[in-house]
Amino acid sequence: MTRLFEGLRVIDCSSFIAAPGAAAVLSDFGADVIKVEPPGAGDAGRNLSRLPGNPKTDQTYGWLLDNRNKRGIVLDLALPEGQAVLHRLAGTADVFITNYPLAVRKKLNLGYETLSRLNERLVYASFTGYGERGAEASKPGFDMTAYWARSGLMDGCRPDASLPPARALVGMGDHPSAISLFGAIMLGLYQRERTGRGAQVGSSLIANGFWANGFNVQAALCDATFYPRPPREKLFNALTAYYKCRDDKWLILTILNEERQWPVLARCLGREALVSDPRFLKQADRFKHAGELIAALDAAFAERDRAEWRQILTDAGLVFEIVASPQDCAVDQQAIDAGVLVPFEGDSLMTITSPLHVDGQAKVAPRKAPTLGQHTDEILREAGFAADEIAQLRAGKALG
């Protein structure tokens, strides 16, 4: 099968998660992605999973996820010789991806102005923390800061207003932002199809954070009145609350068709008497007495393990979901059946595919992420470098 992006050459000159993640999506559909890393430790994303507090395993799982299918090359871009190699590669590439700080791009001669002069068809994908204009354009930004904290998401995602703001999970904003950057790249490629010329495209963490929190930010723009989030036990609606089961695992209800489904839920829980209780007869009554209804449902859910409730509620056709842990996600049969979790090529180890599909297009079977500089000589030979040139580059430390 000829895949959608077969023949598309992508230079991934980026680090950590969001920008490399966009390159991984391109690779899923057949693009040849060349990962450029500095000598020494390489991309700092290689060691992200080893930081204190992250799940422990021998596998560098973050690196595996965001750098699958890529070929790796080491270049010291601080040296003119390293820059010259990158320029030669970019001269025949279709897409160049970077999230280097704007000042660093200028210093290393890898800005759009430089590379577009070498290749007018190049789509230059720029990812930043805070955008490319304004007083904070050069400010370093990460998922936790520019996406999660600056957007209002951190402030809003608390169990209740009296508790401290919630910390983000690693990559929680980076991975959605990777899809935004992928979309920007598609716009650039579409423009190139129409005009024959490439373009600079991009996205940022702050833009994605504001978009993710768009419902509330738009409310603020409309001068809305905000109400503090109450603790779970005092939520406004008991039928969209979350509940702990006997085994200390949680599930969440999303019952919106209350007139039909509230009696069904009560029967499932063995609490039929609640339906005729004057406090819970109509939706307005249930809202008024939501705290009392939550307490009643708490007692009911505490009588069985979550797996039992899952079967009972599923059989009744009610809308709910388990509050899954990462360990639950790793064995989620629906995710496997739907092709969300797929095995690495020739391996039983599973990974997460990109959240996009095209009918009739099979994705590449994911290959393990490259070791540092694994394909350096191979890539240089394809670019027309002779053996003695490669040896000279290596002797001059341009290849690390």
PDB file of N, CA, C and O in Angstrom, residues 28 69 87-88 112 116 124 133 139 142 185 203 215 225 252 280 333 342 349 358 371:
ATOM      1  N   ASP A  28       3.140   8.239  11.379  1.00  0.00           N
ATOM      2  CA  ASP A  28       2.129   7.183  11.394  1.00  0.00           C
ATOM      3  C   ASP A  28       1.538   6.947  10.014  1.00  0.00           C
ATOM      4  O   ASP A  28       1.100   5.841   9.696  1.00  0.00           O
ATOM      5  N   ASN A  69       8.970   5.446  14.876  1.00  0.00           N
ATOM      6  CA  ASN A  69       9.067   5.459  13.404  1.00  0.00           C
ATOM      7  C   ASN A  69      10.153   6.386  12.864  1.00  0.00           C
ATOM      8  O   ASN A  69      10.410   6.382  11.658  1.00  0.00           O
ATOM      9  N   HIS A  87      21.249  22.524   6.858  1.00  0.00           N
ATOM     10  CA  HIS A  87      20.779  23.292   5.704  1.00  0.00           C
ATOM     11  C   HIS A  87      20.661  22.399   4.474  1.00  0.00           C
ATOM     12  O   HIS A  87      19.700  22.542   3.698  1.00  0.00           O
ATOM     13  N   ARG A  88      21.590  21.510   4.325  1.00  0.00           N
ATOM     14  CA  ARG A  88      21.549  20.609   3.164  1.00  0.00           C
ATOM     15  C   ARG A  88      20.356  19.665   3.264  1.00  0.00           C
ATOM     16  O   ARG A  88      19.676  19.407   2.257  1.00  0.00           O
ATOM     17  N   TYR A 112      13.033  30.607   9.939  1.00  0.00           N
ATOM     18  CA  TYR A 112      12.284  30.456   8.690  1.00  0.00           C
ATOM     19  C   TYR A 112      12.928  31.242   7.551  1.00  0.00           C
ATOM     20  O   TYR A 112      13.018  30.748   6.425  1.00  0.00           O
ATOM     21  N   SER A 116      13.862  29.028   4.361  1.00  0.00           N
ATOM     22  CA  SER A 116      12.981  29.214   3.204  1.00  0.00           C
ATOM     23  C   SER A 116      13.759  29.709   1.988  1.00  0.00           C
ATOM     24  O   SER A 116      13.352  29.465   0.842  1.00  0.00           O
ATOM     25  N   TYR A 124       7.483  25.299   7.221  1.00  0.00           N
ATOM     26  CA  TYR A 124       8.256  25.493   8.452  1.00  0.00           C
ATOM     27  C   TYR A 124       7.267  25.558   9.607  1.00  0.00           C
ATOM     28  O   TYR A 124       6.493  26.508   9.727  1.00  0.00           O
ATOM     29  N   ARG A 133       4.718  36.871  18.948  1.00  0.00           N
ATOM     30  CA  ARG A 133       4.627  38.325  19.056  1.00  0.00           C
ATOM     31  C   ARG A 133       4.331  38.685  20.509  1.00  0.00           C
ATOM     32  O   ARG A 133       3.806  37.872  21.259  1.00  0.00           O
ATOM     33  N   LYS A 139       9.740  34.139  26.216  1.00  0.00           N
ATOM     34  CA  LYS A 139       9.687  33.511  27.537  1.00  0.00           C
ATOM     35  C   LYS A 139       9.608  31.992  27.405  1.00  0.00           C
ATOM     36  O   LYS A 139       8.813  31.471  26.630  1.00  0.00           O
ATOM     37  N   PHE A 142       6.354  25.741  29.250  1.00  0.00           N
ATOM     38  CA  PHE A 142       6.150  24.300  29.298  1.00  0.00           C
ATOM     39  C   PHE A 142       4.660  24.002  29.490  1.00  0.00           C
ATOM     40  O   PHE A 142       3.869  24.900  29.804  1.00  0.00           O
ATOM     41  N   ILE A 185       0.453  22.127  10.094  1.00  0.00           N
ATOM     42  CA  ILE A 185       1.297  21.582   9.023  1.00  0.00           C
ATOM     43  C   ILE A 185       0.442  21.196   7.815  1.00  0.00           C
ATOM     44  O   ILE A 185       0.802  21.448   6.665  1.00  0.00           O
ATOM     45  N   SER A 203       1.859  26.940  16.127  1.00  0.00           N
ATOM     46  CA  SER A 203       0.910  26.911  17.226  1.00  0.00           C
ATOM     47  C   SER A 203       1.712  27.174  18.497  1.00  0.00           C
ATOM     48  O   SER A 203       2.940  27.282  18.463  1.00  0.00           O
ATOM     49  N   PHE A 215     -14.572  27.467  26.901  1.00  0.00           N
ATOM     50  CA  PHE A 215     -15.922  27.687  27.435  1.00  0.00           C
ATOM     51  C   PHE A 215     -15.880  28.745  28.533  1.00  0.00           C
ATOM     52  O   PHE A 215     -16.667  29.695  28.540  1.00  0.00           O
ATOM     53  N   THR A 225     -20.856  35.964  35.370  1.00  0.00           N
ATOM     54  CA  THR A 225     -20.630  35.786  36.801  1.00  0.00           C
ATOM     55  C   THR A 225     -20.218  34.345  37.052  1.00  0.00           C
ATOM     56  O   THR A 225     -20.908  33.422  36.612  1.00  0.00           O
ATOM     57  N   ILE A 252     -18.262   7.771  37.308  1.00  0.00           N
ATOM     58  CA  ILE A 252     -18.962   9.046  37.187  1.00  0.00           C
ATOM     59  C   ILE A 252     -20.229   8.859  36.369  1.00  0.00           C
ATOM     60  O   ILE A 252     -20.225   8.147  35.351  1.00  0.00           O
ATOM     61  N   PHE A 280     -37.005  14.291  45.755  1.00  0.00           N
ATOM     62  CA  PHE A 280     -36.349  13.916  44.508  1.00  0.00           C
ATOM     63  C   PHE A 280     -37.335  13.659  43.368  1.00  0.00           C
ATOM     64  O   PHE A 280     -36.982  13.047  42.366  1.00  0.00           O
ATOM     65  N   GLN A 333      -9.995  -3.064  26.829  1.00  0.00           N
ATOM     66  CA  GLN A 333     -10.289  -3.881  25.658  1.00  0.00           C
ATOM     67  C   GLN A 333     -10.896  -3.066  24.531  1.00  0.00           C
ATOM     68  O   GLN A 333     -10.624  -3.319  23.351  1.00  0.00           O
ATOM     69  N   VAL A 342      -1.966  -0.170  20.024  1.00  0.00           N
ATOM     70  CA  VAL A 342      -1.459  -1.056  18.972  1.00  0.00           C
ATOM     71  C   VAL A 342      -0.065  -1.533  19.367  1.00  0.00           C
ATOM     72  O   VAL A 342       0.650  -0.851  20.112  1.00  0.00           O
ATOM     73  N   LEU A 349       4.991  -5.284  23.087  1.00  0.00           N
ATOM     74  CA  LEU A 349       4.786  -4.017  23.769  1.00  0.00           C
ATOM     75  C   LEU A 349       3.815  -3.146  22.985  1.00  0.00           C
ATOM     76  O   LEU A 349       3.954  -2.973  21.773  1.00  0.00           O
ATOM     77  N   VAL A 358      -7.886   7.675   8.454  1.00  0.00           N
ATOM     78  CA  VAL A 358      -8.432   7.927   7.124  1.00  0.00           C
ATOM     79  C   VAL A 358      -8.876   6.578   6.580  1.00  0.00           C
ATOM     80  O   VAL A 358      -8.071   5.637   6.531  1.00  0.00           O
ATOM     81  N   THR A 371      17.799   5.061  18.753  1.00  0.00           N
ATOM     82  CA  THR A 371      18.852   5.376  19.714  1.00  0.00           C
ATOM     83  C   THR A 371      19.563   6.638  19.237  1.00  0.00           C
ATOM     84  O   THR A 371      19.391   7.079  18.091  1.00  0.00           O
TER      85      THR A 371
END
